[in-house]
Amino acid sequence: MPDFRKVRRRCALLLPVVLMLVGAAAGTEQPVVDTDRGPVRGRSHGAYSTFEGIPFAAPPTGPLRWRLPEPAPRWEGVRDAGAAGSRCVQLPVLGPGGPTGSEDCLYLNVTAPAGRGAGGRPRPVMVWFHGGGFFSGAGDLHRPDRLAVQGDAVVVTVNYRLGVFGLFGHPELGGAPGFALADQRAALRWVRANAERFGADPRNVTVFGESAGALSVCAHLTSPASAGLFHKAIVQSGSCSTTMPPRSLLPGLGTYEPFVPERRTVSDGALAAARLGCGGPTGVLDCLRRLDTGALATAELMQRFSLVSYGNSALPLEPRRALEAGRFHRVPVLQGATQDEGRLFLAQTLAAHPIGDEAAYRSRLELSFDASTARAVEARYPVSAYPTPAVAWATVLSDASFVCPTLRDGAALGRHVPTYGYRFSDRTAPNFTGLPEAPELPFGASHGFELPYLFTMAPLTDAQRQLADRMTAYWTGFARTGVPAVPGAPDWPRIDRPGTPVLSLAPGAGGIRAVDARAEHRCALWDARWPGVTASG
């Protein structure tokens, strides 16, 4: 006799997929999927459908401000999912302006290919965590239709709380719970509960992200709280070991460390509360929760609370130390950096702190490093080897802060799990940022400039589109099988020891090839000198 409970469950999961297929066949623009909180009506775009603005947690407003995410309430009827939900509270990345967005922002977006997956099999799920330094950005800024259609994957983009709303700490909170990362975990639990309803496999989830999104992926790799929520990880331009030397961008800036001890965040939170008039011995959180959004969304508070705390149950160890100790989830990892990571950051500070000649370049070295390291770096990065002093300094920052730390992490990961490294090397990549390039510092293959090759963001040349097609196939192939193998494309070497080549990604004949990135980026120098030896700061 059949088990009718299993039959009902299978029918319940199959019905949304059938509705999507029927909608696509009939040419309707409103496919409906029944999620675990209620049905949603998306939009058909021919080869794919989108379902935007789906709540994956209750609005963290009022008494829920600075609380771990709670389940989204159920809704009656069919919820329209034709537009993205509110972005989380943030300030303009550039220029003046007050806060935008809403604290009611825990929404995600699903992009699913039309029809059934290849061979009728469920598709892999790719969950994207956006960048923005943990104080800006949103999931809907990235359109993943290329990944969905060409890669035959279901892609989910996620909002998460930012700045003081996402990474605040205080003694009354018992520490710094990391609400931003908790929001991401809530989204992953939503994926686990709903992936089948969109024709995807909840047992084949890849988390991927760039910049702060990559740091998020790193945190989940090393967090006991994230166990079992994903099965593969892609880390783009933000490794567990990312740091930036003190005073490297502006004289008043200290060392940039994205992961900090929880006690530091808690201390900062107590000071901030007192400055906001909520410094009593008790009832501090109640006082802070009565403040309006604008009182908290200041430039100082959004920036100060943009660092991830460790030393708690969610993140016991500093992530780079966790990798060194082998204390991370055993899932395949694909990770990499762009060739000129540091140029984008440096370009935003050159007007205020120029590097006009060799003396200014040497001054930067002496401000950021101890005397011995400064001499060693100047010997390996002489100004005469670069078009301008600014390019020389940006190269130092790219190698020291991004490329070599990523390679160190790759070696640590590769001792335990299948690991693949890349370097995005297209120095003609489109500038999609809207930032002007300084004559003395062209952006080249700068931070984030691989994104238009994975998401629909900027026009590409024919050669760049061919590279985008290859990258899309590599990324989604990895999501499907754990191996970035593409028929007819160059093989991607697996990292199994320090010095293993990584795959350089650039357009044109021979643009995709294995390179010795450790040698090209002088990583022996940085492994010995940074971050172990620095100027005090």
PDB file of N, CA, C and O in Angstrom, residues 261-313:
ATOM      1  N   PRO A 261      37.982  41.137  17.464  1.00  0.00           N
ATOM      2  CA  PRO A 261      37.505  40.467  18.692  1.00  0.00           C
ATOM      3  C   PRO A 261      36.177  41.050  19.162  1.00  0.00           C
ATOM      4  O   PRO A 261      35.948  42.256  19.108  1.00  0.00           O
ATOM      5  N   GLU A 262      35.313  40.196  19.646  1.00  0.00           N
ATOM      6  CA  GLU A 262      33.995  40.642  20.088  1.00  0.00           C
ATOM      7  C   GLU A 262      34.089  41.716  21.166  1.00  0.00           C
ATOM      8  O   GLU A 262      33.292  42.664  21.187  1.00  0.00           O
ATOM      9  N   ARG A 263      35.061  41.592  22.064  1.00  0.00           N
ATOM     10  CA  ARG A 263      35.175  42.574  23.153  1.00  0.00           C
ATOM     11  C   ARG A 263      35.355  43.996  22.611  1.00  0.00           C
ATOM     12  O   ARG A 263      34.886  44.954  23.221  1.00  0.00           O
ATOM     13  N   ARG A 264      36.015  44.139  21.463  1.00  0.00           N
ATOM     14  CA  ARG A 264      36.188  45.464  20.870  1.00  0.00           C
ATOM     15  C   ARG A 264      34.852  46.024  20.417  1.00  0.00           C
ATOM     16  O   ARG A 264      34.539  47.198  20.676  1.00  0.00           O
ATOM     17  N   THR A 265      34.043  45.206  19.764  1.00  0.00           N
ATOM     18  CA  THR A 265      32.738  45.667  19.293  1.00  0.00           C
ATOM     19  C   THR A 265      31.833  46.013  20.465  1.00  0.00           C
ATOM     20  O   THR A 265      31.097  47.016  20.428  1.00  0.00           O
ATOM     21  N   VAL A 266      31.865  45.207  21.509  1.00  0.00           N
ATOM     22  CA  VAL A 266      31.031  45.465  22.683  1.00  0.00           C
ATOM     23  C   VAL A 266      31.441  46.779  23.350  1.00  0.00           C
ATOM     24  O   VAL A 266      30.586  47.584  23.750  1.00  0.00           O
ATOM     25  N   SER A 267      32.730  47.009  23.472  1.00  0.00           N
ATOM     26  CA  SER A 267      33.209  48.256  24.057  1.00  0.00           C
ATOM     27  C   SER A 267      32.773  49.449  23.215  1.00  0.00           C
ATOM     28  O   SER A 267      32.311  50.471  23.739  1.00  0.00           O
ATOM     29  N   ASP A 268      32.922  49.332  21.889  1.00  0.00           N
ATOM     30  CA  ASP A 268      32.481  50.410  21.003  1.00  0.00           C
ATOM     31  C   ASP A 268      30.981  50.649  21.135  1.00  0.00           C
ATOM     32  O   ASP A 268      30.505  51.793  21.070  1.00  0.00           O
ATOM     33  N   GLY A 269      30.211  49.569  21.302  1.00  0.00           N
ATOM     34  CA  GLY A 269      28.769  49.702  21.439  1.00  0.00           C
ATOM     35  C   GLY A 269      28.366  50.430  22.702  1.00  0.00           C
ATOM     36  O   GLY A 269      27.439  51.262  22.696  1.00  0.00           O
ATOM     37  N   ALA A 270      29.063  50.148  23.812  1.00  0.00           N
ATOM     38  CA  ALA A 270      28.753  50.835  25.057  1.00  0.00           C
ATOM     39  C   ALA A 270      29.059  52.329  24.943  1.00  0.00           C
ATOM     40  O   ALA A 270      28.289  53.182  25.403  1.00  0.00           O
ATOM     41  N   LEU A 271      30.171  52.672  24.301  1.00  0.00           N
ATOM     42  CA  LEU A 271      30.519  54.083  24.110  1.00  0.00           C
ATOM     43  C   LEU A 271      29.507  54.776  23.204  1.00  0.00           C
ATOM     44  O   LEU A 271      29.094  55.903  23.465  1.00  0.00           O
ATOM     45  N   ALA A 272      29.118  54.098  22.135  1.00  0.00           N
ATOM     46  CA  ALA A 272      28.155  54.696  21.205  1.00  0.00           C
ATOM     47  C   ALA A 272      26.813  54.936  21.891  1.00  0.00           C
ATOM     48  O   ALA A 272      26.173  55.974  21.698  1.00  0.00           O
ATOM     49  N   ALA A 273      26.371  53.974  22.691  1.00  0.00           N
ATOM     50  CA  ALA A 273      25.095  54.126  23.389  1.00  0.00           C
ATOM     51  C   ALA A 273      25.123  55.336  24.316  1.00  0.00           C
ATOM     52  O   ALA A 273      24.155  56.109  24.384  1.00  0.00           O
ATOM     53  N   ALA A 274      26.236  55.500  25.033  1.00  0.00           N
ATOM     54  CA  ALA A 274      26.347  56.642  25.939  1.00  0.00           C
ATOM     55  C   ALA A 274      26.272  57.954  25.168  1.00  0.00           C
ATOM     56  O   ALA A 274      25.606  58.910  25.607  1.00  0.00           O
ATOM     57  N   ARG A 275      26.933  58.020  24.013  1.00  0.00           N
ATOM     58  CA  ARG A 275      26.904  59.254  23.213  1.00  0.00           C
ATOM     59  C   ARG A 275      25.502  59.542  22.682  1.00  0.00           C
ATOM     60  O   ARG A 275      25.158  60.691  22.420  1.00  0.00           O
ATOM     61  N   LEU A 276      24.711  58.492  22.517  1.00  0.00           N
ATOM     62  CA  LEU A 276      23.346  58.664  22.015  1.00  0.00           C
ATOM     63  C   LEU A 276      22.355  58.940  23.144  1.00  0.00           C
ATOM     64  O   LEU A 276      21.140  59.015  22.906  1.00  0.00           O
ATOM     65  N   GLY A 277      22.856  59.099  24.356  1.00  0.00           N
ATOM     66  CA  GLY A 277      21.988  59.381  25.491  1.00  0.00           C
ATOM     67  C   GLY A 277      21.354  58.170  26.105  1.00  0.00           C
ATOM     68  O   GLY A 277      20.351  58.272  26.820  1.00  0.00           O
ATOM     69  N   CYS A 278      21.928  56.995  25.835  1.00  0.00           N
ATOM     70  CA  CYS A 278      21.386  55.737  26.367  1.00  0.00           C
ATOM     71  C   CYS A 278      22.459  55.009  27.174  1.00  0.00           C
ATOM     72  O   CYS A 278      22.738  53.828  26.953  1.00  0.00           O
ATOM     73  N   GLY A 279      23.069  55.720  28.098  1.00  0.00           N
ATOM     74  CA  GLY A 279      24.204  55.143  28.814  1.00  0.00           C
ATOM     75  C   GLY A 279      23.898  54.707  30.218  1.00  0.00           C
ATOM     76  O   GLY A 279      24.809  54.576  31.034  1.00  0.00           O
ATOM     77  N   GLY A 280      22.640  54.504  30.578  1.00  0.00           N
ATOM     78  CA  GLY A 280      22.303  54.108  31.943  1.00  0.00           C
ATOM     79  C   GLY A 280      22.790  52.719  32.286  1.00  0.00           C
ATOM     80  O   GLY A 280      23.211  51.947  31.412  1.00  0.00           O
ATOM     81  N   PRO A 281      22.717  52.357  33.560  1.00  0.00           N
ATOM     82  CA  PRO A 281      23.182  51.026  33.980  1.00  0.00           C
ATOM     83  C   PRO A 281      22.310  49.897  33.455  1.00  0.00           C
ATOM     84  O   PRO A 281      22.761  48.770  33.298  1.00  0.00           O
ATOM     85  N   THR A 282      21.044  50.162  33.195  1.00  0.00           N
ATOM     86  CA  THR A 282      20.133  49.160  32.640  1.00  0.00           C
ATOM     87  C   THR A 282      19.230  49.840  31.614  1.00  0.00           C
ATOM     88  O   THR A 282      19.153  51.072  31.530  1.00  0.00           O
ATOM     89  N   GLY A 283      18.522  49.013  30.861  1.00  0.00           N
ATOM     90  CA  GLY A 283      17.558  49.542  29.905  1.00  0.00           C
ATOM     91  C   GLY A 283      18.167  50.239  28.709  1.00  0.00           C
ATOM     92  O   GLY A 283      17.477  50.993  28.011  1.00  0.00           O
ATOM     93  N   VAL A 284      19.454  49.961  28.449  1.00  0.00           N
ATOM     94  CA  VAL A 284      20.124  50.643  27.332  1.00  0.00           C
ATOM     95  C   VAL A 284      19.495  50.251  26.003  1.00  0.00           C
ATOM     96  O   VAL A 284      19.220  51.106  25.144  1.00  0.00           O
ATOM     97  N   LEU A 285      19.253  48.963  25.784  1.00  0.00           N
ATOM     98  CA  LEU A 285      18.691  48.534  24.503  1.00  0.00           C
ATOM     99  C   LEU A 285      17.285  49.076  24.304  1.00  0.00           C
ATOM    100  O   LEU A 285      16.915  49.457  23.183  1.00  0.00           O
ATOM    101  N   ASP A 286      16.489  49.101  25.376  1.00  0.00           N
ATOM    102  CA  ASP A 286      15.151  49.685  25.250  1.00  0.00           C
ATOM    103  C   ASP A 286      15.247  51.136  24.810  1.00  0.00           C
ATOM    104  O   ASP A 286      14.474  51.606  23.965  1.00  0.00           O
ATOM    105  N   CYS A 287      16.206  51.853  25.394  1.00  0.00           N
ATOM    106  CA  CYS A 287      16.416  53.258  25.018  1.00  0.00           C
ATOM    107  C   CYS A 287      16.828  53.369  23.555  1.00  0.00           C
ATOM    108  O   CYS A 287      16.280  54.187  22.796  1.00  0.00           O
ATOM    109  N   LEU A 288      17.773  52.541  23.125  1.00  0.00           N
ATOM    110  CA  LEU A 288      18.257  52.596  21.749  1.00  0.00           C
ATOM    111  C   LEU A 288      17.168  52.211  20.758  1.00  0.00           C
ATOM    112  O   LEU A 288      17.100  52.757  19.654  1.00  0.00           O
ATOM    113  N   ARG A 289      16.313  51.271  21.144  1.00  0.00           N
ATOM    114  CA  ARG A 289      15.255  50.839  20.226  1.00  0.00           C
ATOM    115  C   ARG A 289      14.180  51.899  20.047  1.00  0.00           C
ATOM    116  O   ARG A 289      13.413  51.848  19.085  1.00  0.00           O
ATOM    117  N   ARG A 290      14.138  52.861  20.968  1.00  0.00           N
ATOM    118  CA  ARG A 290      13.169  53.960  20.809  1.00  0.00           C
ATOM    119  C   ARG A 290      13.686  55.044  19.866  1.00  0.00           C
ATOM    120  O   ARG A 290      12.921  55.909  19.435  1.00  0.00           O
ATOM    121  N   LEU A 291      14.972  55.027  19.556  1.00  0.00           N
ATOM    122  CA  LEU A 291      15.527  56.026  18.645  1.00  0.00           C
ATOM    123  C   LEU A 291      15.063  55.743  17.222  1.00  0.00           C
ATOM    124  O   LEU A 291      14.908  54.587  16.813  1.00  0.00           O
ATOM    125  N   ASP A 292      14.879  56.808  16.439  1.00  0.00           N
ATOM    126  CA  ASP A 292      14.473  56.572  15.055  1.00  0.00           C
ATOM    127  C   ASP A 292      15.681  56.148  14.217  1.00  0.00           C
ATOM    128  O   ASP A 292      16.835  56.263  14.644  1.00  0.00           O
ATOM    129  N   THR A 293      15.393  55.655  13.050  1.00  0.00           N
ATOM    130  CA  THR A 293      16.428  55.114  12.180  1.00  0.00           C
ATOM    131  C   THR A 293      17.518  56.132  11.889  1.00  0.00           C
ATOM    132  O   THR A 293      18.712  55.826  11.918  1.00  0.00           O
ATOM    133  N   GLY A 294      17.127  57.371  11.626  1.00  0.00           N
ATOM    134  CA  GLY A 294      18.099  58.399  11.254  1.00  0.00           C
ATOM    135  C   GLY A 294      19.099  58.710  12.342  1.00  0.00           C
ATOM    136  O   GLY A 294      20.247  59.080  12.050  1.00  0.00           O
ATOM    137  N   ALA A 295      18.698  58.577  13.615  1.00  0.00           N
ATOM    138  CA  ALA A 295      19.626  58.850  14.705  1.00  0.00           C
ATOM    139  C   ALA A 295      20.755  57.825  14.755  1.00  0.00           C
ATOM    140  O   ALA A 295      21.841  58.110  15.264  1.00  0.00           O
ATOM    141  N   LEU A 296      20.504  56.628  14.236  1.00  0.00           N
ATOM    142  CA  LEU A 296      21.503  55.556  14.257  1.00  0.00           C
ATOM    143  C   LEU A 296      22.290  55.463  12.957  1.00  0.00           C
ATOM    144  O   LEU A 296      23.456  55.070  12.962  1.00  0.00           O
ATOM    145  N   ALA A 297      21.642  55.802  11.848  1.00  0.00           N
ATOM    146  CA  ALA A 297      22.283  55.634  10.529  1.00  0.00           C
ATOM    147  C   ALA A 297      23.160  56.833  10.206  1.00  0.00           C
ATOM    148  O   ALA A 297      22.959  57.531   9.211  1.00  0.00           O
ATOM    149  N   THR A 298      24.165  57.068  11.055  1.00  0.00           N
ATOM    150  CA  THR A 298      25.138  58.123  10.800  1.00  0.00           C
ATOM    151  C   THR A 298      26.374  57.511  10.156  1.00  0.00           C
ATOM    152  O   THR A 298      26.629  56.302  10.288  1.00  0.00           O
ATOM    153  N   ALA A 299      27.145  58.334   9.491  1.00  0.00           N
ATOM    154  CA  ALA A 299      28.355  57.832   8.838  1.00  0.00           C
ATOM    155  C   ALA A 299      29.285  57.182   9.862  1.00  0.00           C
ATOM    156  O   ALA A 299      29.870  56.127   9.606  1.00  0.00           O
ATOM    157  N   GLU A 300      29.412  57.788  11.031  1.00  0.00           N
ATOM    158  CA  GLU A 300      30.331  57.261  12.031  1.00  0.00           C
ATOM    159  C   GLU A 300      29.875  55.892  12.526  1.00  0.00           C
ATOM    160  O   GLU A 300      30.668  54.947  12.608  1.00  0.00           O
ATOM    161  N   LEU A 301      28.582  55.746  12.844  1.00  0.00           N
ATOM    162  CA  LEU A 301      28.100  54.483  13.389  1.00  0.00           C
ATOM    163  C   LEU A 301      28.019  53.395  12.316  1.00  0.00           C
ATOM    164  O   LEU A 301      28.310  52.224  12.590  1.00  0.00           O
ATOM    165  N   MET A 302      27.627  53.744  11.109  1.00  0.00           N
ATOM    166  CA  MET A 302      27.537  52.730  10.051  1.00  0.00           C
ATOM    167  C   MET A 302      28.919  52.182   9.721  1.00  0.00           C
ATOM    168  O   MET A 302      29.079  50.983   9.443  1.00  0.00           O
ATOM    169  N   GLN A 303      29.941  53.033   9.762  1.00  0.00           N
ATOM    170  CA  GLN A 303      31.303  52.577   9.472  1.00  0.00           C
ATOM    171  C   GLN A 303      31.894  51.827  10.666  1.00  0.00           C
ATOM    172  O   GLN A 303      32.527  50.791  10.502  1.00  0.00           O
ATOM    173  N   ARG A 304      31.697  52.360  11.864  1.00  0.00           N
ATOM    174  CA  ARG A 304      32.309  51.735  13.037  1.00  0.00           C
ATOM    175  C   ARG A 304      31.802  50.308  13.218  1.00  0.00           C
ATOM    176  O   ARG A 304      32.566  49.404  13.573  1.00  0.00           O
ATOM    177  N   PHE A 305      30.512  50.099  12.973  1.00  0.00           N
ATOM    178  CA  PHE A 305      29.947  48.765  13.147  1.00  0.00           C
ATOM    179  C   PHE A 305      29.777  48.076  11.793  1.00  0.00           C
ATOM    180  O   PHE A 305      28.698  47.648  11.407  1.00  0.00           O
ATOM    181  N   SER A 306      30.891  47.996  11.072  1.00  0.00           N
ATOM    182  CA  SER A 306      30.914  47.293   9.783  1.00  0.00           C
ATOM    183  C   SER A 306      31.955  46.177   9.809  1.00  0.00           C
ATOM    184  O   SER A 306      32.412  45.735   8.755  1.00  0.00           O
ATOM    185  N   LEU A 307      32.318  45.727  11.011  1.00  0.00           N
ATOM    186  CA  LEU A 307      33.320  44.681  11.183  1.00  0.00           C
ATOM    187  C   LEU A 307      32.679  43.485  11.869  1.00  0.00           C
ATOM    188  O   LEU A 307      31.837  43.636  12.764  1.00  0.00           O
ATOM    189  N   VAL A 308      33.073  42.295  11.474  1.00  0.00           N
ATOM    190  CA  VAL A 308      32.488  41.056  11.980  1.00  0.00           C
ATOM    191  C   VAL A 308      33.241  40.623  13.236  1.00  0.00           C
ATOM    192  O   VAL A 308      34.472  40.546  13.239  1.00  0.00           O
ATOM    193  N   SER A 309      32.504  40.336  14.284  1.00  0.00           N
ATOM    194  CA  SER A 309      33.114  39.967  15.565  1.00  0.00           C
ATOM    195  C   SER A 309      33.325  38.455  15.663  1.00  0.00           C
ATOM    196  O   SER A 309      32.460  37.668  15.262  1.00  0.00           O
ATOM    197  N   TYR A 310      34.458  38.085  16.223  1.00  0.00           N
ATOM    198  CA  TYR A 310      34.716  36.677  16.533  1.00  0.00           C
ATOM    199  C   TYR A 310      35.021  36.546  18.025  1.00  0.00           C
ATOM    200  O   TYR A 310      35.199  37.534  18.733  1.00  0.00           O
ATOM    201  N   GLY A 311      35.076  35.296  18.471  1.00  0.00           N
ATOM    202  CA  GLY A 311      35.258  35.043  19.897  1.00  0.00           C
ATOM    203  C   GLY A 311      33.932  34.791  20.578  1.00  0.00           C
ATOM    204  O   GLY A 311      33.754  35.084  21.760  1.00  0.00           O
ATOM    205  N   ASN A 312      32.970  34.247  19.815  1.00  0.00           N
ATOM    206  CA  ASN A 312      31.651  33.910  20.352  1.00  0.00           C
ATOM    207  C   ASN A 312      31.225  32.563  19.785  1.00  0.00           C
ATOM    208  O   ASN A 312      31.973  31.927  19.034  1.00  0.00           O
ATOM    209  N   SER A 313      30.023  32.113  20.138  1.00  0.00           N
ATOM    210  CA  SER A 313      29.600  30.782  19.713  1.00  0.00           C
ATOM    211  C   SER A 313      29.407  30.683  18.211  1.00  0.00           C
ATOM    212  O   SER A 313      29.612  29.617  17.618  1.00  0.00           O
TER     213      SER A 313
END
